[in-house]
Amino acid sequence: MNAHVSQGSWPVLVLNADFRPLSYYPLSLWSWQDAIKAVFLDRVNIVAHYDQAVHSPTLQMQLPSVVSLKSFVKPTTHPAFTRFNVFLRDRFACQYCGSPEDLTFDHIVPRSKGGQTTWENVVAACSPCNLRKGNLTPAQAKMFPRQSAFAPTVHQLHRNGRLFPPNYLHDSWLDYLYWDTELDP
């Protein structure tokens, strides 16, 4: 349940029961409405609050900014093969020219030549490079990916995700994010 929320909408960081984010990229966020519903359903603990409150005729409640699940959700060990995860693995850059613009994906061995839609045969490519390579193999097109296509681990995707921080990070979240990075003296 990842909600794409803007700064003014009071997003809530969702932590697993071990106080680690469910996901780094996209960052595990809920809307404040979903977080309050989870509080009343006794599924989460409130860890930190915003200064903002919501009111009903009989109740006032500060909006949560960080919640932790009461039950541990086992992280997936094999990331799903999705367009977004291919881009994340390839760090949002064309694997032929390095451009971050107009990304699509390319079958290294074209499907018409027996290539499969798998981690090992798909890379991020900008539209111009994808069109230039067309229905050719890398050798025929004289275009070779900068890195070999591979099935990433969840850890590799999280590491890459940390390179692209979200547009909005509330101060109350910082103690729970990037906990494994080196601290300033």
CSV table of C-alpha atoms in Angstrom, one decimal:
chain,number,residue,atom,x,y,z
A,1,MET,CA,0.0,0.0,0.0
A,2,ASN,CA,2.3,2.7,-1.3
A,3,ALA,CA,0.7,6.1,-1.7
A,4,HIS,CA,2.3,8.8,-3.8
A,5,VAL,CA,1.8,11.8,-1.6
A,6,SER,CA,2.9,15.3,-1.8
A,7,GLN,CA,4.5,17.4,1.0
A,8,GLY,CA,1.3,19.2,1.9
A,9,SER,CA,-0.6,16.0,2.3
A,10,TRP,CA,1.2,14.8,5.5
A,11,PRO,CA,2.7,11.5,4.3
A,12,VAL,CA,3.5,8.8,6.9
A,13,LEU,CA,6.7,6.7,6.8
A,14,VAL,CA,5.8,3.0,7.3
A,15,LEU,CA,8.3,0.9,9.2
A,16,ASN,CA,8.3,-2.9,9.6
A,17,ALA,CA,8.1,-4.3,13.1
A,18,ASP,CA,11.9,-4.2,13.2
A,19,PHE,CA,11.8,-0.4,12.6
A,20,ARG,CA,13.3,-0.6,9.1
A,21,PRO,CA,11.3,0.9,6.2
A,22,LEU,CA,9.3,-1.7,4.3
A,23,SER,CA,10.9,-0.3,1.1
A,24,TYR,CA,13.5,2.3,0.4
A,25,TYR,CA,12.5,3.0,-3.2
A,26,PRO,CA,9.8,3.7,-3.6
A,27,LEU,CA,9.9,4.8,0.0
A,28,SER,CA,7.2,3.1,2.0
A,29,LEU,CA,4.7,5.8,2.6
A,30,TRP,CA,1.0,5.9,3.4
A,31,SER,CA,-1.4,8.7,3.4
A,32,TRP,CA,-2.3,10.1,6.8
A,33,GLN,CA,-5.9,8.7,6.3
A,34,ASP,CA,-4.6,5.2,5.8
A,35,ALA,CA,-2.2,5.5,8.8
A,36,ILE,CA,-5.1,6.7,11.1
A,37,LYS,CA,-7.2,3.8,9.9
A,38,ALA,CA,-4.4,1.4,10.7
A,39,VAL,CA,-4.1,2.9,14.1
A,40,PHE,CA,-7.8,2.3,14.9
A,41,LEU,CA,-7.6,-1.2,13.5
A,42,ASP,CA,-4.6,-1.8,15.9
A,43,ARG,CA,-2.2,-2.8,13.1
A,44,VAL,CA,0.4,-0.1,13.8
A,45,ASN,CA,2.1,1.8,16.6
A,46,ILE,CA,2.6,5.5,16.2
A,47,VAL,CA,6.3,6.3,16.5
A,48,ALA,CA,6.4,10.1,15.7
A,49,HIS,CA,3.8,12.8,15.0
A,50,TYR,CA,3.4,16.0,13.0
A,51,ASP,CA,2.4,19.2,14.7
A,52,GLN,CA,-0.8,19.0,12.7
A,53,ALA,CA,-3.9,17.4,14.3
A,54,VAL,CA,-7.3,16.2,12.9
A,55,HIS,CA,-10.5,16.6,14.8
A,56,SER,CA,-13.8,14.8,14.9
A,57,PRO,CA,-16.8,15.9,17.2
A,58,THR,CA,-15.4,13.7,20.0
A,59,LEU,CA,-11.7,13.2,19.2
A,60,GLN,CA,-8.6,15.1,18.5
A,61,MET,CA,-5.5,13.3,17.1
A,62,GLN,CA,-2.1,14.4,16.1
A,63,LEU,CA,-1.2,13.2,12.6
A,64,PRO,CA,1.3,10.4,12.7
A,65,SER,CA,4.5,11.0,10.7
A,66,VAL,CA,6.1,7.6,11.4
A,67,VAL,CA,4.3,4.3,12.2
A,68,SER,CA,5.6,0.8,12.7
A,69,LEU,CA,3.7,-2.4,11.9
A,70,LYS,CA,2.8,-4.5,14.9
A,71,SER,CA,3.4,-7.7,12.9
A,72,PHE,CA,6.7,-8.3,11.0
A,73,VAL,CA,6.3,-8.5,7.3
A,74,LYS,CA,9.0,-10.8,5.8
A,75,PRO,CA,10.8,-8.9,3.1
A,76,THR,CA,10.8,-10.4,-0.3
A,77,THR,CA,14.0,-12.1,-1.4
A,78,HIS,CA,13.4,-12.0,-5.1
A,79,PRO,CA,12.3,-8.6,-6.5
A,80,ALA,CA,9.5,-8.5,-9.0
A,81,PHE,CA,10.5,-8.1,-12.7
A,82,THR,CA,8.9,-4.8,-13.4
A,83,ARG,CA,9.8,-1.9,-15.7
A,84,PHE,CA,10.5,0.3,-12.7
A,85,ASN,CA,12.8,-2.3,-11.1
A,86,VAL,CA,14.7,-2.6,-14.4
A,87,PHE,CA,15.2,1.2,-14.4
A,88,LEU,CA,16.2,1.1,-10.7
A,89,ARG,CA,18.7,-1.7,-11.3
A,90,ASP,CA,20.2,0.3,-14.2
A,91,ARG,CA,20.1,3.5,-12.1
A,92,PHE,CA,17.7,5.3,-14.4
A,93,ALA,CA,20.2,5.6,-17.2
A,94,CYS,CA,20.3,4.2,-20.7
A,95,GLN,CA,22.7,1.3,-20.8
A,96,TYR,CA,24.0,2.3,-24.2
A,97,CYS,CA,24.6,6.1,-23.9
A,98,GLY,CA,24.0,6.9,-20.2
A,99,SER,CA,21.1,9.3,-20.8
A,100,PRO,CA,18.5,9.5,-18.1
A,101,GLU,CA,15.9,10.9,-20.6
A,102,ASP,CA,13.0,9.2,-22.3
A,103,LEU,CA,13.7,5.8,-20.9
A,104,THR,CA,12.2,2.6,-22.1
A,105,PHE,CA,13.6,-0.9,-22.1
A,106,ASP,CA,15.4,-2.9,-24.7
A,107,HIS,CA,15.7,-6.6,-25.3
A,108,ILE,CA,19.4,-7.3,-25.7
A,109,VAL,CA,18.6,-10.3,-27.9
A,110,PRO,CA,15.4,-9.2,-29.7
A,111,ARG,CA,12.3,-11.2,-29.1
A,112,SER,CA,12.1,-11.9,-32.8
A,113,LYS,CA,15.4,-13.6,-32.5
A,114,GLY,CA,14.4,-15.7,-29.5
A,115,GLY,CA,15.2,-13.2,-26.7
A,116,GLN,CA,13.1,-13.5,-23.6
A,117,THR,CA,11.6,-10.8,-21.4
A,118,THR,CA,13.8,-11.6,-18.4
A,119,TRP,CA,16.2,-9.8,-16.0
A,120,GLU,CA,19.1,-11.2,-18.0
A,121,ASN,CA,17.9,-10.0,-21.4
A,122,VAL,CA,16.4,-6.6,-20.7
A,123,VAL,CA,18.1,-3.2,-20.0
A,124,ALA,CA,17.1,0.4,-19.6
A,125,ALA,CA,17.5,2.3,-22.9
A,126,CYS,CA,16.6,5.7,-24.1
A,127,SER,CA,14.2,5.9,-27.0
A,128,PRO,CA,16.8,7.1,-29.5
A,129,CYS,CA,19.2,4.2,-28.7
A,130,ASN,CA,16.4,1.7,-28.7
A,131,LEU,CA,15.3,2.9,-32.1
A,132,ARG,CA,18.9,2.9,-33.4
A,133,LYS,CA,19.5,-0.7,-32.1
A,134,GLY,CA,16.1,-1.8,-33.5
A,135,ASN,CA,15.7,-5.5,-34.1
A,136,LEU,CA,19.4,-6.2,-34.1
A,137,THR,CA,21.7,-8.1,-31.7
A,138,PRO,CA,24.3,-6.0,-29.9
A,139,ALA,CA,27.0,-7.3,-32.3
A,140,GLN,CA,25.0,-6.5,-35.4
A,141,ALA,CA,24.2,-3.0,-34.1
A,142,LYS,CA,27.7,-2.5,-32.6
A,143,MET,CA,25.9,-1.4,-29.4
A,144,PHE,CA,26.7,-3.1,-26.2
A,145,PRO,CA,25.2,-2.4,-22.8
A,146,ARG,CA,27.5,-0.7,-20.3
A,147,GLN,CA,26.8,-3.5,-17.8
A,148,SER,CA,25.6,-7.0,-18.2
A,149,ALA,CA,21.9,-7.5,-17.5
A,150,PHE,CA,21.4,-9.5,-14.3
A,151,ALA,CA,18.7,-10.4,-11.8
A,152,PRO,CA,19.3,-8.0,-8.9
A,153,THR,CA,18.8,-8.8,-5.2
A,154,VAL,CA,16.5,-6.7,-3.0
A,155,HIS,CA,19.7,-5.4,-1.3
A,156,GLN,CA,21.0,-4.1,-4.7
A,157,LEU,CA,17.8,-2.4,-5.5
A,158,HIS,CA,17.7,-0.8,-2.0
A,159,ARG,CA,21.3,0.4,-2.4
A,160,ASN,CA,20.4,1.9,-5.8
A,161,GLY,CA,17.2,3.4,-4.4
A,162,ARG,CA,19.2,5.3,-1.8
A,163,LEU,CA,21.0,7.1,-4.7
A,164,PHE,CA,17.6,8.7,-5.6
A,165,PRO,CA,16.1,10.1,-2.4
A,166,PRO,CA,12.5,11.2,-2.5
A,167,ASN,CA,11.6,14.8,-3.1
A,168,TYR,CA,10.3,15.1,0.5
A,169,LEU,CA,11.8,13.8,3.7
A,170,HIS,CA,10.3,14.9,7.0
A,171,ASP,CA,12.8,15.5,9.9
A,172,SER,CA,11.0,12.9,12.0
A,173,TRP,CA,11.9,10.2,9.4
A,174,LEU,CA,15.6,10.7,9.3
A,175,ASP,CA,16.3,8.5,12.4
A,176,TYR,CA,14.7,5.6,10.5
A,177,LEU,CA,16.2,6.1,7.1
A,178,TYR,CA,19.7,5.4,5.9
A,179,TRP,CA,20.6,3.9,9.3
A,180,ASP,CA,23.4,1.9,7.7
A,181,THR,CA,25.3,4.9,6.2
A,182,GLU,CA,28.4,6.4,7.7
A,183,LEU,CA,27.7,9.2,10.2
A,184,ASP,CA,29.5,12.6,10.3
A,185,PRO,CA,31.9,13.1,13.2
